[in-house]
mmCIF file of C-alpha atoms in Angstrom:
data_model
loop_
_atom_site.group_PDB
_atom_site.id
_atom_site.type_symbol
_atom_site.label_atom_id
_atom_site.label_comp_id
_atom_site.label_asym_id
_atom_site.label_seq_id
_atom_site.Cartn_x
_atom_site.Cartn_y
_atom_site.Cartn_z
ATOM 1 C CA MET A 1 143.588 -17.797 5.644
ATOM 2 C CA ASP A 2 140.378 -16.336 7.187
ATOM 3 C CA THR A 3 140.673 -18.727 10.119
ATOM 4 C CA TYR A 4 144.683 -17.885 10.412
ATOM 5 C CA ALA A 5 143.460 -14.155 10.730
ATOM 6 C CA SER A 6 140.197 -14.670 12.956
ATOM 7 C CA ASP A 7 142.490 -16.599 15.348
ATOM 8 C CA LEU A 8 144.793 -14.167 15.679
ATOM 9 C CA ALA A 9 142.177 -11.507 16.284
ATOM 10 C CA ASP A 10 141.064 -13.310 18.951
ATOM 11 C CA LEU A 11 143.906 -13.593 20.797
ATOM 12 C CA VAL A 12 144.731 -9.817 20.012
ATOM 13 C CA GLU A 13 141.526 -8.890 21.525
ATOM 14 C CA ALA A 14 141.693 -11.395 24.932
ATOM 15 C CA LEU A 15 144.986 -9.686 25.585
ATOM 16 C CA ASP A 16 143.354 -5.949 24.366
ATOM 17 C CA LEU A 17 146.775 -5.362 22.638
ATOM 18 C CA THR A 18 147.180 -2.088 20.833
ATOM 19 C CA ASP A 19 150.134 0.218 18.957
ATOM 20 C CA LEU A 20 150.637 -3.108 17.554
ATOM 21 C CA ALA A 21 153.279 -4.389 14.792
ATOM 22 C CA VAL A 22 152.485 -7.629 13.286
ATOM 23 C CA ILE A 23 155.421 -9.742 11.743
ATOM 24 C CA GLY A 24 154.817 -12.530 9.155
ATOM 25 C CA HIS A 25 157.079 -14.466 7.046
ATOM 26 C CA SER A 26 155.945 -16.704 4.136
ATOM 27 C CA THR A 27 152.070 -17.867 4.896
ATOM 28 C CA GLY A 28 152.566 -15.906 8.125
ATOM 29 C CA GLY A 29 152.688 -12.395 6.026
ATOM 30 C CA GLY A 30 149.574 -13.697 3.909
ATOM 31 C CA GLU A 31 148.264 -14.187 7.666
ATOM 32 C CA VAL A 32 149.221 -10.764 9.074
ATOM 33 C CA VAL A 33 148.216 -8.842 6.078
ATOM 34 C CA ARG A 34 144.653 -10.229 6.269
ATOM 35 C CA TYR A 35 144.397 -9.350 9.832
ATOM 36 C CA ALA A 36 145.672 -5.978 9.728
ATOM 37 C CA ALA A 37 143.229 -5.153 6.779
ATOM 38 C CA GLN A 38 140.330 -6.889 8.298
ATOM 39 C CA HIS A 39 140.520 -6.933 12.053
ATOM 40 C CA GLY A 40 143.142 -4.822 13.146
ATOM 41 C CA VAL A 41 142.067 -1.376 12.342
ATOM 42 C CA GLY A 42 142.779 0.930 15.511
ATOM 43 C CA ARG A 43 145.095 -1.689 16.866
ATOM 44 C CA VAL A 44 147.841 -2.421 14.038
ATOM 45 C CA THR A 45 150.242 0.349 13.534
ATOM 46 C CA LYS A 46 152.764 -1.093 11.202
ATOM 47 C CA VAL A 47 153.076 -4.437 9.322
ATOM 48 C CA ILE A 48 156.298 -6.346 8.507
ATOM 49 C CA THR A 49 156.215 -9.239 5.710
ATOM 50 C CA ALA A 50 159.158 -11.255 4.472
ATOM 51 C CA GLY A 51 159.214 -13.568 1.581
ATOM 52 C CA ALA A 52 155.387 -13.413 2.080
ATOM 53 C CA VAL A 53 152.876 -14.969 -0.413
ATOM 54 C CA PRO A 54 150.668 -11.876 -1.193
ATOM 55 C CA PRO A 55 149.150 -10.696 -3.107
ATOM 56 C CA VAL A 56 148.554 -14.108 -4.764
ATOM 57 C CA MET A 57 150.887 -16.963 -6.166
ATOM 58 C CA ILE A 58 148.611 -19.259 -8.341
ATOM 59 C CA LYS A 59 148.568 -18.959 -11.991
ATOM 60 C CA SER A 60 145.136 -17.733 -13.665
ATOM 61 C CA ASP A 61 143.732 -15.616 -16.017
ATOM 62 C CA SER A 62 143.861 -12.711 -13.555
ATOM 63 C CA ASN A 63 147.682 -13.534 -12.543
ATOM 64 C CA PRO A 64 149.044 -15.417 -15.666
ATOM 65 C CA ASP A 65 152.486 -14.904 -14.331
ATOM 66 C CA GLY A 66 151.933 -16.932 -11.209
ATOM 67 C CA SER A 67 152.969 -20.497 -10.259
ATOM 68 C CA PRO A 68 150.843 -23.424 -12.153
ATOM 69 C CA ILE A 69 148.596 -25.750 -10.305
ATOM 70 C CA GLU A 70 150.914 -28.293 -10.509
ATOM 71 C CA VAL A 71 153.504 -26.872 -8.575
ATOM 72 C CA PHE A 72 150.977 -26.820 -5.605
ATOM 73 C CA ASP A 73 149.605 -30.208 -6.204
ATOM 74 C CA GLY A 74 153.386 -31.741 -6.120
ATOM 75 C CA ILE A 75 153.643 -30.012 -2.450
ATOM 76 C CA ARG A 76 150.378 -31.864 -1.505
ATOM 77 C CA GLU A 77 151.699 -35.204 -3.056
ATOM 78 C CA GLY A 78 154.767 -34.859 -0.955
ATOM 79 C CA VAL A 79 153.035 -34.349 1.908
ATOM 80 C CA LEU A 80 150.601 -37.523 1.592
ATOM 81 C CA LYS A 81 153.334 -39.797 -0.052
ATOM 82 C CA ASP A 82 156.100 -39.369 2.684
ATOM 83 C CA ARG A 83 156.040 -36.019 4.381
ATOM 84 C CA SER A 84 159.205 -36.682 6.376
ATOM 85 C CA GLN A 85 161.430 -37.019 3.317
ATOM 86 C CA PHE A 86 159.548 -34.341 1.684
ATOM 87 C CA TYR A 87 160.386 -31.759 4.393
ATOM 88 C CA GLN A 88 164.169 -33.163 4.167
ATOM 89 C CA ASP A 89 164.486 -32.443 0.670
ATOM 90 C CA LEU A 90 162.126 -28.843 0.872
ATOM 91 C CA SER A 91 164.805 -27.451 3.187
ATOM 92 C CA VAL A 92 167.544 -27.780 0.654
ATOM 93 C CA PRO A 93 166.045 -25.264 -1.682
ATOM 94 C CA PHE A 94 164.184 -23.113 1.440
ATOM 95 C CA TYR A 95 167.542 -22.240 2.841
ATOM 96 C CA GLY A 96 169.716 -22.052 -0.689
ATOM 97 C CA PHE A 97 171.626 -24.928 0.157
ATOM 98 C CA ASN A 98 171.531 -25.998 -3.321
ATOM 99 C CA ARG A 99 173.330 -23.098 -4.486
ATOM 100 C CA ASP A 100 177.001 -22.538 -5.292
ATOM 101 C CA GLY A 101 178.993 -21.906 -2.572
ATOM 102 C CA ALA A 102 176.315 -22.040 0.332
ATOM 103 C CA LYS A 103 177.171 -22.649 3.720
ATOM 104 C CA VAL A 104 174.934 -26.059 4.368
ATOM 105 C CA SER A 105 173.436 -26.359 7.755
ATOM 106 C CA GLN A 106 172.717 -29.626 9.054
ATOM 107 C CA GLY A 107 171.129 -28.099 12.174
ATOM 108 C CA LEU A 108 168.858 -25.682 10.132
ATOM 109 C CA LYS A 109 167.601 -28.648 7.865
ATOM 110 C CA ASP A 110 167.240 -30.968 10.801
ATOM 111 C CA ASP A 111 165.255 -27.802 12.504
ATOM 112 C CA PHE A 112 163.108 -27.490 9.258
ATOM 113 C CA TRP A 113 162.355 -31.219 9.450
ATOM 114 C CA ARG A 114 161.292 -31.252 12.915
ATOM 115 C CA GLN A 115 158.916 -27.982 12.716
ATOM 116 C CA GLY A 116 157.357 -29.718 9.627
ATOM 117 C CA MET A 117 156.893 -32.704 11.525
ATOM 118 C CA LEU A 118 155.041 -30.979 14.573
ATOM 119 C CA ALA A 119 152.099 -29.976 12.156
ATOM 120 C CA GLY A 120 149.346 -32.210 11.491
ATOM 121 C CA LEU A 121 149.075 -33.733 8.561
ATOM 122 C CA THR A 122 145.389 -32.026 7.658
ATOM 123 C CA ALA A 123 146.717 -28.720 8.601
ATOM 124 C CA ALA A 124 149.986 -29.036 6.222
ATOM 125 C CA TYR A 125 147.964 -30.517 3.455
ATOM 126 C CA ASP A 126 144.798 -27.705 3.683
ATOM 127 C CA CYS A 127 147.525 -24.949 4.214
ATOM 128 C CA VAL A 128 148.766 -25.658 0.682
ATOM 129 C CA LYS A 129 145.642 -24.160 -0.471
ATOM 130 C CA ALA A 130 145.288 -21.223 1.785
ATOM 131 C CA PHE A 131 148.794 -19.932 1.156
ATOM 132 C CA SER A 132 148.852 -20.502 -2.818
ATOM 133 C CA GLU A 133 145.126 -19.756 -3.687
ATOM 134 C CA THR A 134 144.241 -16.754 -1.412
ATOM 135 C CA ASP A 135 144.082 -13.255 -3.250
ATOM 136 C CA PHE A 136 145.031 -10.464 -0.911
ATOM 137 C CA THR A 137 144.910 -7.992 -3.654
ATOM 138 C CA GLU A 138 142.014 -5.999 -1.566
ATOM 139 C CA ASP A 139 143.906 -6.636 1.670
ATOM 140 C CA LEU A 140 147.265 -4.746 0.516
ATOM 141 C CA LYS A 141 145.337 -2.207 -1.127
ATOM 142 C CA SER A 142 142.887 -1.184 2.222
ATOM 143 C CA LEU A 143 145.982 -1.111 4.437
ATOM 144 C CA ASP A 144 146.574 2.217 5.985
ATOM 145 C CA VAL A 145 149.659 1.867 7.998
ATOM 146 C CA PRO A 146 153.336 1.468 6.904
ATOM 147 C CA ILE A 147 154.067 -1.843 5.748
ATOM 148 C CA PHE A 148 158.162 -3.027 5.528
ATOM 149 C CA ILE A 149 158.408 -5.785 2.709
ATOM 150 C CA ALA A 150 161.199 -7.920 2.816
ATOM 151 C CA GLN A 151 162.339 -10.659 0.301
ATOM 152 C CA GLY A 152 165.357 -12.074 -0.874
ATOM 153 C CA ASP A 153 165.968 -12.050 -4.712
ATOM 154 C CA ASP A 154 167.036 -15.874 -4.933
ATOM 155 C CA ASP A 155 163.650 -16.683 -3.099
ATOM 156 C CA GLN A 156 163.069 -20.395 -4.697
ATOM 157 C CA ILE A 157 159.689 -21.233 -2.718
ATOM 158 C CA VAL A 158 157.869 -17.775 -3.200
ATOM 159 C CA PRO A 159 158.985 -16.065 -6.448
ATOM 160 C CA ILE A 160 159.994 -12.393 -5.673
ATOM 161 C CA HIS A 161 158.095 -11.330 -8.973
ATOM 162 C CA ASP A 162 154.563 -12.768 -7.586
ATOM 163 C CA ALA A 163 155.176 -11.289 -4.396
ATOM 164 C CA ALA A 164 157.010 -8.484 -3.016
ATOM 165 C CA LEU A 165 157.706 -6.905 -6.376
ATOM 166 C CA LYS A 166 153.819 -6.654 -6.620
ATOM 167 C CA THR A 167 152.954 -6.102 -3.425
ATOM 168 C CA ILE A 168 154.506 -2.581 -3.073
ATOM 169 C CA GLU A 169 152.979 -1.460 -6.115
ATOM 170 C CA LEU A 170 149.726 -2.255 -4.446
ATOM 171 C CA VAL A 171 150.141 -0.606 -0.737
ATOM 172 C CA LYS A 172 149.698 2.997 0.139
ATOM 173 C CA HIS A 173 152.625 3.302 2.665
ATOM 174 C CA GLY A 174 155.249 0.656 1.783
ATOM 175 C CA THR A 175 158.687 0.343 2.058
ATOM 176 C CA LEU A 176 160.635 -2.582 -0.021
ATOM 177 C CA LYS A 177 163.889 -3.970 0.776
ATOM 178 C CA VAL A 178 165.500 -6.681 -1.470
ATOM 179 C CA TYR A 179 168.169 -8.910 -0.190
ATOM 180 C CA PRO A 180 170.672 -10.026 -3.165
ATOM 181 C CA GLY A 181 171.116 -13.507 -3.040
ATOM 182 C CA ALA A 182 168.896 -14.151 -0.148
ATOM 183 C CA PRO A 183 166.646 -17.419 0.039
ATOM 184 C CA HIS A 184 163.454 -18.032 1.389
ATOM 185 C CA GLY A 185 164.793 -19.517 4.974
ATOM 186 C CA ILE A 186 165.656 -16.565 6.918
ATOM 187 C CA ALA A 187 169.081 -17.313 8.422
ATOM 188 C CA GLY A 188 172.892 -16.187 8.590
ATOM 189 C CA ASP A 189 173.954 -13.152 7.341
ATOM 190 C CA TYR A 190 170.230 -12.361 5.821
ATOM 191 C CA GLN A 191 169.011 -12.735 9.250
ATOM 192 C CA ALA A 192 171.115 -10.480 10.917
ATOM 193 C CA GLU A 193 170.565 -7.794 8.130
ATOM 194 C CA LEU A 194 166.834 -8.457 8.411
ATOM 195 C CA ASP A 195 166.855 -8.119 12.143
ATOM 196 C CA ALA A 196 168.227 -4.881 11.883
ATOM 197 C CA ASP A 197 166.145 -3.495 9.018
ATOM 198 C CA ILE A 198 163.199 -4.481 10.930
ATOM 199 C CA LEU A 199 164.335 -2.867 14.295
ATOM 200 C CA ALA A 200 164.900 0.342 12.513
ATOM 201 C CA PHE A 201 161.659 0.306 10.637
ATOM 202 C CA LEU A 202 159.875 -0.084 14.254
ATOM 203 C CA GLY A 203 161.881 2.802 15.512
ATOM 204 C CA SER A 204 160.797 4.777 12.777
#
């Protein structure tokens, strides 16, 4: 995660961007939180996360209600054993297509698979440790800019009780928006509502 944030810092500095709003989904939410806290002072004015992994996902003595290591070992096993099938299978809970009444989009499933297969095997494998074990607690506490924290309450990938509901308790200037029935993947009505809320937050 430090590498992700450092790479973003290098890009922002090369382009000399200021008055910057950073937006991240899932693992990317962790990246923008760490970037804003550790590199973005004086450049970042707002942070937006959606279904983001902070503060920390993995179960431990200090995070007893987190997800057990076996969950993430299963992801690693899937990536190594047959990542093509793994990404096809993962697309179903990712977009909530396993819920009653869900409108399944084969196009979304195909695009999720396509994006997964574009990632290098080592990067995909190592990313699991980065998103699950990195503790963003101090990053969240140190943020001194407004942060909009968005998450669906039917997120099967990043449990909301481990993520947004804890994050809002740690930040100084946070706004929490919970989307009833929304999954981890951003699409359809959830996407339209989230996009409108992001634009409103940026304009506030």
